[in-house]
Structure formats: structure tokens, C-alpha cells
């Protein structure tokens, strides 16, 4: 089986003169959103210990000797603090503005407690997206747009 591709040098020159930045920005945004979708879901809440626990959206809680519940409202609501920003024409940045985010999601800094609970690291999320067919689809769409 054989096939032929006819390529006119004038057409190639015209394609290369077109601004391909929007196509690459679309790829970058699509990949970044996919990584955010992998890393941002909360794992299942661990079983609540009898005397102290962490309550999502609130912070540390504990049971006092008199039976009342004490606590510190320290939660920065990690799940609501994801942002995607553009840094220049070809760079997309995914960030979380909570101060403790590195200890939850950055592979090098993740605590054993967060790993044991099932929090996804940045490295795991990126690997899942890179290993998926998503990037091929985004690049194919972008190339189709550029070559039209």
C-alpha cells in the first residue's frame, strides 16, 4: 500500500507565516486543565479517630474530656484554590495558592499521611495525562487548524 502527499512550497511558506501561537496555547490550556482534573479531586475522607481528626473545610478537631468538640479553623480549602495562568505566549502554569499545597501534591514534599490517604502528586497527575490519548488529540486538532 502506498500513498502520496503533495506539498506545495508556497502553501508551506504561508502556513509558517501564520501565527501558530493560539493553536499552541490551546494545547497548553487543554493539557493544563487535564492535569488539574487529575490532581484536584479529594480522596475519600479517612475514618475519624475517636479523639482527634481533620475536618475538611474546617481544620483540626478534637474531642474534649467533657465531650464537647474543640478545633482550629485552619483549612484553606485546597480544592477551591486551583488556578491556571498564562506566563507569556507559550507557557501555562497550574498552581494552588494554599500554603500547604506542596505537602499535599508536590511529589518531593508530600507527607506520608497525605500519600497514605491517597492524594495524587504532581508527578502522578502529569504521567496520567502524558500517557493518555489527550495530547495526541489536542495536537491533531491544532495541526488541523494551522494547516487549513
mmCIF file with all atom_site columns, C-alpha atoms in Angstrom:
data_model
loop_
_atom_site.group_PDB
_atom_site.id
_atom_site.type_symbol
_atom_site.label_atom_id
_atom_site.label_alt_id
_atom_site.label_comp_id
_atom_site.label_asym_id
_atom_site.label_entity_id
_atom_site.label_seq_id
_atom_site.pdbx_PDB_ins_code
_atom_site.Cartn_x
_atom_site.Cartn_y
_atom_site.Cartn_z
_atom_site.occupancy
_atom_site.B_iso_or_equiv
_atom_site.pdbx_formal_charge
_atom_site.auth_seq_id
_atom_site.auth_comp_id
_atom_site.auth_asym_id
_atom_site.auth_atom_id
_atom_site.pdbx_PDB_model_num
ATOM 1   C CA . UNK A 1 1   ? 0.000   0.000  0.000  1.00 0.00 ? 1   UNK A CA 1
ATOM 2   C CA . UNK A 1 2   ? 1.313   3.443  -0.827 1.00 0.00 ? 2   UNK A CA 1
ATOM 3   C CA . UNK A 1 3   ? 0.118   6.986  -0.606 1.00 0.00 ? 3   UNK A CA 1
ATOM 4   C CA . UNK A 1 4   ? 1.239   10.331 -1.902 1.00 0.00 ? 4   UNK A CA 1
ATOM 5   C CA . UNK A 1 5   ? 1.320   13.684 -0.203 1.00 0.00 ? 5   UNK A CA 1
ATOM 6   C CA . UNK A 1 6   ? 1.528   16.679 -2.497 1.00 0.00 ? 6   UNK A CA 1
ATOM 7   C CA . UNK A 1 7   ? 3.085   19.627 -0.787 1.00 0.00 ? 7   UNK A CA 1
ATOM 8   C CA . UNK A 1 8   ? 3.320   22.990 -2.485 1.00 0.00 ? 8   UNK A CA 1
ATOM 9   C CA . UNK A 1 9   ? 6.238   25.097 -1.211 1.00 0.00 ? 9   UNK A CA 1
ATOM 10  C CA . UNK A 1 10  ? 4.108   28.243 -1.408 1.00 0.00 ? 10  UNK A CA 1
ATOM 11  C CA . UNK A 1 11  ? 1.468   26.644 0.843  1.00 0.00 ? 11  UNK A CA 1
ATOM 12  C CA . UNK A 1 12  ? 4.123   25.641 3.389  1.00 0.00 ? 12  UNK A CA 1
ATOM 13  C CA . UNK A 1 13  ? 5.534   29.161 3.380  1.00 0.00 ? 13  UNK A CA 1
ATOM 14  C CA . UNK A 1 14  ? 2.045   30.578 4.013  1.00 0.00 ? 14  UNK A CA 1
ATOM 15  C CA . UNK A 1 15  ? 1.401   28.132 6.886  1.00 0.00 ? 15  UNK A CA 1
ATOM 16  C CA . UNK A 1 16  ? 4.687   29.058 8.519  1.00 0.00 ? 16  UNK A CA 1
ATOM 17  C CA . UNK A 1 17  ? 3.881   32.760 8.266  1.00 0.00 ? 17  UNK A CA 1
ATOM 18  C CA . UNK A 1 18  ? 0.606   32.305 10.114 1.00 0.00 ? 18  UNK A CA 1
ATOM 19  C CA . UNK A 1 19  ? 0.539   32.877 13.849 1.00 0.00 ? 19  UNK A CA 1
ATOM 20  C CA . UNK A 1 20  ? 0.569   29.414 15.400 1.00 0.00 ? 20  UNK A CA 1
ATOM 21  C CA . UNK A 1 21  ? 0.573   30.762 18.958 1.00 0.00 ? 21  UNK A CA 1
ATOM 22  C CA . UNK A 1 22  ? -3.207  30.374 19.501 1.00 0.00 ? 22  UNK A CA 1
ATOM 23  C CA . UNK A 1 23  ? -3.034  26.725 18.458 1.00 0.00 ? 23  UNK A CA 1
ATOM 24  C CA . UNK A 1 24  ? -0.186  26.010 20.866 1.00 0.00 ? 24  UNK A CA 1
ATOM 25  C CA . UNK A 1 25  ? -1.936  27.962 23.623 1.00 0.00 ? 25  UNK A CA 1
ATOM 26  C CA . UNK A 1 26  ? -4.996  25.765 23.125 1.00 0.00 ? 26  UNK A CA 1
ATOM 27  C CA . UNK A 1 27  ? -2.804  22.667 23.504 1.00 0.00 ? 27  UNK A CA 1
ATOM 28  C CA . UNK A 1 28  ? -1.187  24.098 26.637 1.00 0.00 ? 28  UNK A CA 1
ATOM 29  C CA . UNK A 1 29  ? -4.504  25.042 28.189 1.00 0.00 ? 29  UNK A CA 1
ATOM 30  C CA . UNK A 1 30  ? -6.032  21.651 27.387 1.00 0.00 ? 30  UNK A CA 1
ATOM 31  C CA . UNK A 1 31  ? -3.099  19.764 28.914 1.00 0.00 ? 31  UNK A CA 1
ATOM 32  C CA . UNK A 1 32  ? -3.035  22.026 31.971 1.00 0.00 ? 32  UNK A CA 1
ATOM 33  C CA . UNK A 1 33  ? -6.775  21.591 32.561 1.00 0.00 ? 33  UNK A CA 1
ATOM 34  C CA . UNK A 1 34  ? -6.391  17.819 32.234 1.00 0.00 ? 34  UNK A CA 1
ATOM 35  C CA . UNK A 1 35  ? -3.611  17.810 34.839 1.00 0.00 ? 35  UNK A CA 1
ATOM 36  C CA . UNK A 1 36  ? -5.782  19.923 37.160 1.00 0.00 ? 36  UNK A CA 1
ATOM 37  C CA . UNK A 1 37  ? -8.624  17.434 36.691 1.00 0.00 ? 37  UNK A CA 1
ATOM 38  C CA . UNK A 1 38  ? -6.283  14.594 37.702 1.00 0.00 ? 38  UNK A CA 1
ATOM 39  C CA . UNK A 1 39  ? -4.706  16.274 40.729 1.00 0.00 ? 39  UNK A CA 1
ATOM 40  C CA . UNK A 1 40  ? -7.573  18.245 42.263 1.00 0.00 ? 40  UNK A CA 1
ATOM 41  C CA . UNK A 1 41  ? -10.131 15.609 43.376 1.00 0.00 ? 41  UNK A CA 1
ATOM 42  C CA . UNK A 1 42  ? -10.121 14.858 47.073 1.00 0.00 ? 42  UNK A CA 1
ATOM 43  C CA . UNK A 1 43  ? -9.545  11.218 48.066 1.00 0.00 ? 43  UNK A CA 1
ATOM 44  C CA . UNK A 1 44  ? -12.054 9.541  50.364 1.00 0.00 ? 44  UNK A CA 1
ATOM 45  C CA . UNK A 1 45  ? -12.195 11.008 53.855 1.00 0.00 ? 45  UNK A CA 1
ATOM 46  C CA . UNK A 1 46  ? -10.254 8.734  56.228 1.00 0.00 ? 46  UNK A CA 1
ATOM 47  C CA . UNK A 1 47  ? -12.078 7.157  59.158 1.00 0.00 ? 47  UNK A CA 1
ATOM 48  C CA . UNK A 1 48  ? -12.484 9.607  62.029 1.00 0.00 ? 48  UNK A CA 1
ATOM 49  C CA . UNK A 1 49  ? -10.354 8.669  65.050 1.00 0.00 ? 49  UNK A CA 1
ATOM 50  C CA . UNK A 1 50  ? -12.009 8.781  68.454 1.00 0.00 ? 50  UNK A CA 1
ATOM 51  C CA . UNK A 1 51  ? -10.103 11.697 69.997 1.00 0.00 ? 51  UNK A CA 1
ATOM 52  C CA . UNK A 1 52  ? -8.803  13.917 67.151 1.00 0.00 ? 52  UNK A CA 1
ATOM 53  C CA . UNK A 1 53  ? -9.258  14.327 63.394 1.00 0.00 ? 53  UNK A CA 1
ATOM 54  C CA . UNK A 1 54  ? -9.004  16.715 60.463 1.00 0.00 ? 54  UNK A CA 1
ATOM 55  C CA . UNK A 1 55  ? -12.309 18.038 59.159 1.00 0.00 ? 55  UNK A CA 1
ATOM 56  C CA . UNK A 1 56  ? -12.280 19.187 55.541 1.00 0.00 ? 56  UNK A CA 1
ATOM 57  C CA . UNK A 1 57  ? -13.230 22.807 55.151 1.00 0.00 ? 57  UNK A CA 1
ATOM 58  C CA . UNK A 1 58  ? -12.579 23.462 58.847 1.00 0.00 ? 58  UNK A CA 1
ATOM 59  C CA . UNK A 1 59  ? -9.254  22.127 60.138 1.00 0.00 ? 59  UNK A CA 1
ATOM 60  C CA . UNK A 1 60  ? -8.097  20.208 63.210 1.00 0.00 ? 60  UNK A CA 1
ATOM 61  C CA . UNK A 1 61  ? -10.839 18.986 65.544 1.00 0.00 ? 61  UNK A CA 1
ATOM 62  C CA . UNK A 1 62  ? -10.674 17.134 68.840 1.00 0.00 ? 62  UNK A CA 1
ATOM 63  C CA . UNK A 1 63  ? -12.952 15.747 71.492 1.00 0.00 ? 63  UNK A CA 1
ATOM 64  C CA . UNK A 1 64  ? -12.549 17.322 74.921 1.00 0.00 ? 64  UNK A CA 1
ATOM 65  C CA . UNK A 1 65  ? -12.807 15.422 78.205 1.00 0.00 ? 65  UNK A CA 1
ATOM 66  C CA . UNK A 1 66  ? -16.226 16.990 78.835 1.00 0.00 ? 66  UNK A CA 1
ATOM 67  C CA . UNK A 1 67  ? -17.449 15.569 75.494 1.00 0.00 ? 67  UNK A CA 1
ATOM 68  C CA . UNK A 1 68  ? -17.542 18.879 73.625 1.00 0.00 ? 68  UNK A CA 1
ATOM 69  C CA . UNK A 1 69  ? -15.702 19.344 70.337 1.00 0.00 ? 69  UNK A CA 1
ATOM 70  C CA . UNK A 1 70  ? -12.833 21.787 70.011 1.00 0.00 ? 70  UNK A CA 1
ATOM 71  C CA . UNK A 1 71  ? -10.948 22.822 66.950 1.00 0.00 ? 71  UNK A CA 1
ATOM 72  C CA . UNK A 1 72  ? -8.911  25.287 64.964 1.00 0.00 ? 72  UNK A CA 1
ATOM 73  C CA . UNK A 1 73  ? -10.314 26.735 61.746 1.00 0.00 ? 73  UNK A CA 1
ATOM 74  C CA . UNK A 1 74  ? -7.147  26.335 59.688 1.00 0.00 ? 74  UNK A CA 1
ATOM 75  C CA . UNK A 1 75  ? -8.459  24.932 56.406 1.00 0.00 ? 75  UNK A CA 1
ATOM 76  C CA . UNK A 1 76  ? -7.553  26.978 53.341 1.00 0.00 ? 76  UNK A CA 1
ATOM 77  C CA . UNK A 1 77  ? -9.977  24.940 51.191 1.00 0.00 ? 77  UNK A CA 1
ATOM 78  C CA . UNK A 1 78  ? -7.327  23.428 48.945 1.00 0.00 ? 78  UNK A CA 1
ATOM 79  C CA . UNK A 1 79  ? -9.864  22.338 46.341 1.00 0.00 ? 79  UNK A CA 1
ATOM 80  C CA . UNK A 1 80  ? -11.040 25.897 45.638 1.00 0.00 ? 80  UNK A CA 1
ATOM 81  C CA . UNK A 1 81  ? -7.574  27.361 45.191 1.00 0.00 ? 81  UNK A CA 1
ATOM 82  C CA . UNK A 1 82  ? -6.543  25.910 41.832 1.00 0.00 ? 82  UNK A CA 1
ATOM 83  C CA . UNK A 1 83  ? -5.639  28.476 39.177 1.00 0.00 ? 83  UNK A CA 1
ATOM 84  C CA . UNK A 1 84  ? -4.364  28.285 35.624 1.00 0.00 ? 84  UNK A CA 1
ATOM 85  C CA . UNK A 1 85  ? -2.317  31.251 34.449 1.00 0.00 ? 85  UNK A CA 1
ATOM 86  C CA . UNK A 1 86  ? -0.557  32.150 31.241 1.00 0.00 ? 86  UNK A CA 1
ATOM 87  C CA . UNK A 1 87  ? 3.064   33.199 31.595 1.00 0.00 ? 87  UNK A CA 1
ATOM 88  C CA . UNK A 1 88  ? 3.877   34.611 28.213 1.00 0.00 ? 88  UNK A CA 1
ATOM 89  C CA . UNK A 1 89  ? 2.639   33.387 24.878 1.00 0.00 ? 89  UNK A CA 1
ATOM 90  C CA . UNK A 1 90  ? 3.604   29.724 25.210 1.00 0.00 ? 90  UNK A CA 1
ATOM 91  C CA . UNK A 1 91  ? 3.697   28.895 28.946 1.00 0.00 ? 91  UNK A CA 1
ATOM 92  C CA . UNK A 1 92  ? 0.749   27.731 31.043 1.00 0.00 ? 92  UNK A CA 1
ATOM 93  C CA . UNK A 1 93  ? 1.069   27.404 34.818 1.00 0.00 ? 93  UNK A CA 1
ATOM 94  C CA . UNK A 1 94  ? -1.119  25.334 37.127 1.00 0.00 ? 94  UNK A CA 1
ATOM 95  C CA . UNK A 1 95  ? -0.918  26.480 40.735 1.00 0.00 ? 95  UNK A CA 1
ATOM 96  C CA . UNK A 1 96  ? -2.618  26.114 44.065 1.00 0.00 ? 96  UNK A CA 1
ATOM 97  C CA . UNK A 1 97  ? -2.414  29.110 46.380 1.00 0.00 ? 97  UNK A CA 1
ATOM 98  C CA . UNK A 1 98  ? -2.942  27.303 49.684 1.00 0.00 ? 98  UNK A CA 1
ATOM 99  C CA . UNK A 1 99  ? 0.207   27.391 51.783 1.00 0.00 ? 99  UNK A CA 1
ATOM 100 C CA . UNK A 1 100 ? 0.160   23.651 52.474 1.00 0.00 ? 100 UNK A CA 1
ATOM 101 C CA . UNK A 1 101 ? -0.414  22.539 48.878 1.00 0.00 ? 101 UNK A CA 1
ATOM 102 C CA . UNK A 1 102 ? 3.218   21.384 48.378 1.00 0.00 ? 102 UNK A CA 1
ATOM 103 C CA . UNK A 1 103 ? 2.873   18.972 51.308 1.00 0.00 ? 103 UNK A CA 1
ATOM 104 C CA . UNK A 1 104 ? -0.246  17.507 49.726 1.00 0.00 ? 104 UNK A CA 1
ATOM 105 C CA . UNK A 1 105 ? 0.582   17.449 45.994 1.00 0.00 ? 105 UNK A CA 1
ATOM 106 C CA . UNK A 1 106 ? 4.286   18.026 45.247 1.00 0.00 ? 106 UNK A CA 1
ATOM 107 C CA . UNK A 1 107 ? 5.946   14.615 44.883 1.00 0.00 ? 107 UNK A CA 1
ATOM 108 C CA . UNK A 1 108 ? 9.179   15.715 46.591 1.00 0.00 ? 108 UNK A CA 1
ATOM 109 C CA . UNK A 1 109 ? 7.379   17.233 49.593 1.00 0.00 ? 109 UNK A CA 1
ATOM 110 C CA . UNK A 1 110 ? 4.254   15.096 50.053 1.00 0.00 ? 110 UNK A CA 1
ATOM 111 C CA . UNK A 1 111 ? 3.896   13.876 53.629 1.00 0.00 ? 111 UNK A CA 1
ATOM 112 C CA . UNK A 1 112 ? 3.418   10.187 54.385 1.00 0.00 ? 112 UNK A CA 1
ATOM 113 C CA . UNK A 1 113 ? -0.034  10.944 55.822 1.00 0.00 ? 113 UNK A CA 1
ATOM 114 C CA . UNK A 1 114 ? -1.185  12.512 52.542 1.00 0.00 ? 114 UNK A CA 1
ATOM 115 C CA . UNK A 1 115 ? 0.350   9.702  50.488 1.00 0.00 ? 115 UNK A CA 1
ATOM 116 C CA . UNK A 1 116 ? -1.381  7.091  52.662 1.00 0.00 ? 116 UNK A CA 1
ATOM 117 C CA . UNK A 1 117 ? -4.710  8.902  52.303 1.00 0.00 ? 117 UNK A CA 1
ATOM 118 C CA . UNK A 1 118 ? -4.423  8.741  48.508 1.00 0.00 ? 118 UNK A CA 1
ATOM 119 C CA . UNK A 1 119 ? -3.667  12.320 47.460 1.00 0.00 ? 119 UNK A CA 1
ATOM 120 C CA . UNK A 1 120 ? -2.368  12.456 43.873 1.00 0.00 ? 120 UNK A CA 1
ATOM 121 C CA . UNK A 1 121 ? 1.048   14.067 43.389 1.00 0.00 ? 121 UNK A CA 1
ATOM 122 C CA . UNK A 1 122 ? 2.010   16.427 40.592 1.00 0.00 ? 122 UNK A CA 1
ATOM 123 C CA . UNK A 1 123 ? 4.205   13.729 39.050 1.00 0.00 ? 123 UNK A CA 1
ATOM 124 C CA . UNK A 1 124 ? 1.373   11.168 39.062 1.00 0.00 ? 124 UNK A CA 1
ATOM 125 C CA . UNK A 1 125 ? -1.110  13.617 37.519 1.00 0.00 ? 125 UNK A CA 1
ATOM 126 C CA . UNK A 1 126 ? 1.315   14.624 34.762 1.00 0.00 ? 126 UNK A CA 1
ATOM 127 C CA . UNK A 1 127 ? 2.124   10.977 33.995 1.00 0.00 ? 127 UNK A CA 1
ATOM 128 C CA . UNK A 1 128 ? -1.570  10.114 33.699 1.00 0.00 ? 128 UNK A CA 1
ATOM 129 C CA . UNK A 1 129 ? -2.140  12.941 31.215 1.00 0.00 ? 129 UNK A CA 1
ATOM 130 C CA . UNK A 1 130 ? 1.018   12.246 29.205 1.00 0.00 ? 130 UNK A CA 1
ATOM 131 C CA . UNK A 1 131 ? 0.116   8.539  28.991 1.00 0.00 ? 131 UNK A CA 1
ATOM 132 C CA . UNK A 1 132 ? -3.442  9.301  27.837 1.00 0.00 ? 132 UNK A CA 1
ATOM 133 C CA . UNK A 1 133 ? -4.529  9.930  24.225 1.00 0.00 ? 133 UNK A CA 1
ATOM 134 C CA . UNK A 1 134 ? -5.458  13.526 25.118 1.00 0.00 ? 134 UNK A CA 1
ATOM 135 C CA . UNK A 1 135 ? -2.243  15.192 23.942 1.00 0.00 ? 135 UNK A CA 1
ATOM 136 C CA . UNK A 1 136 ? -2.338  13.433 20.567 1.00 0.00 ? 136 UNK A CA 1
ATOM 137 C CA . UNK A 1 137 ? -5.899  14.655 20.114 1.00 0.00 ? 137 UNK A CA 1
ATOM 138 C CA . UNK A 1 138 ? -5.059  18.240 21.063 1.00 0.00 ? 138 UNK A CA 1
ATOM 139 C CA . UNK A 1 139 ? -2.017  18.325 18.783 1.00 0.00 ? 139 UNK A CA 1
ATOM 140 C CA . UNK A 1 140 ? -4.022  16.814 15.919 1.00 0.00 ? 140 UNK A CA 1
ATOM 141 C CA . UNK A 1 141 ? -6.721  19.446 16.346 1.00 0.00 ? 141 UNK A CA 1
ATOM 142 C CA . UNK A 1 142 ? -4.148  22.244 16.496 1.00 0.00 ? 142 UNK A CA 1
ATOM 143 C CA . UNK A 1 143 ? -2.339  20.999 13.395 1.00 0.00 ? 143 UNK A CA 1
ATOM 144 C CA . UNK A 1 144 ? -5.647  20.744 11.562 1.00 0.00 ? 144 UNK A CA 1
ATOM 145 C CA . UNK A 1 145 ? -6.353  24.364 12.451 1.00 0.00 ? 145 UNK A CA 1
ATOM 146 C CA . UNK A 1 146 ? -2.887  25.531 11.372 1.00 0.00 ? 146 UNK A CA 1
ATOM 147 C CA . UNK A 1 147 ? -2.926  23.639 8.085  1.00 0.00 ? 147 UNK A CA 1
ATOM 148 C CA . UNK A 1 148 ? -6.380  24.841 6.968  1.00 0.00 ? 148 UNK A CA 1
#
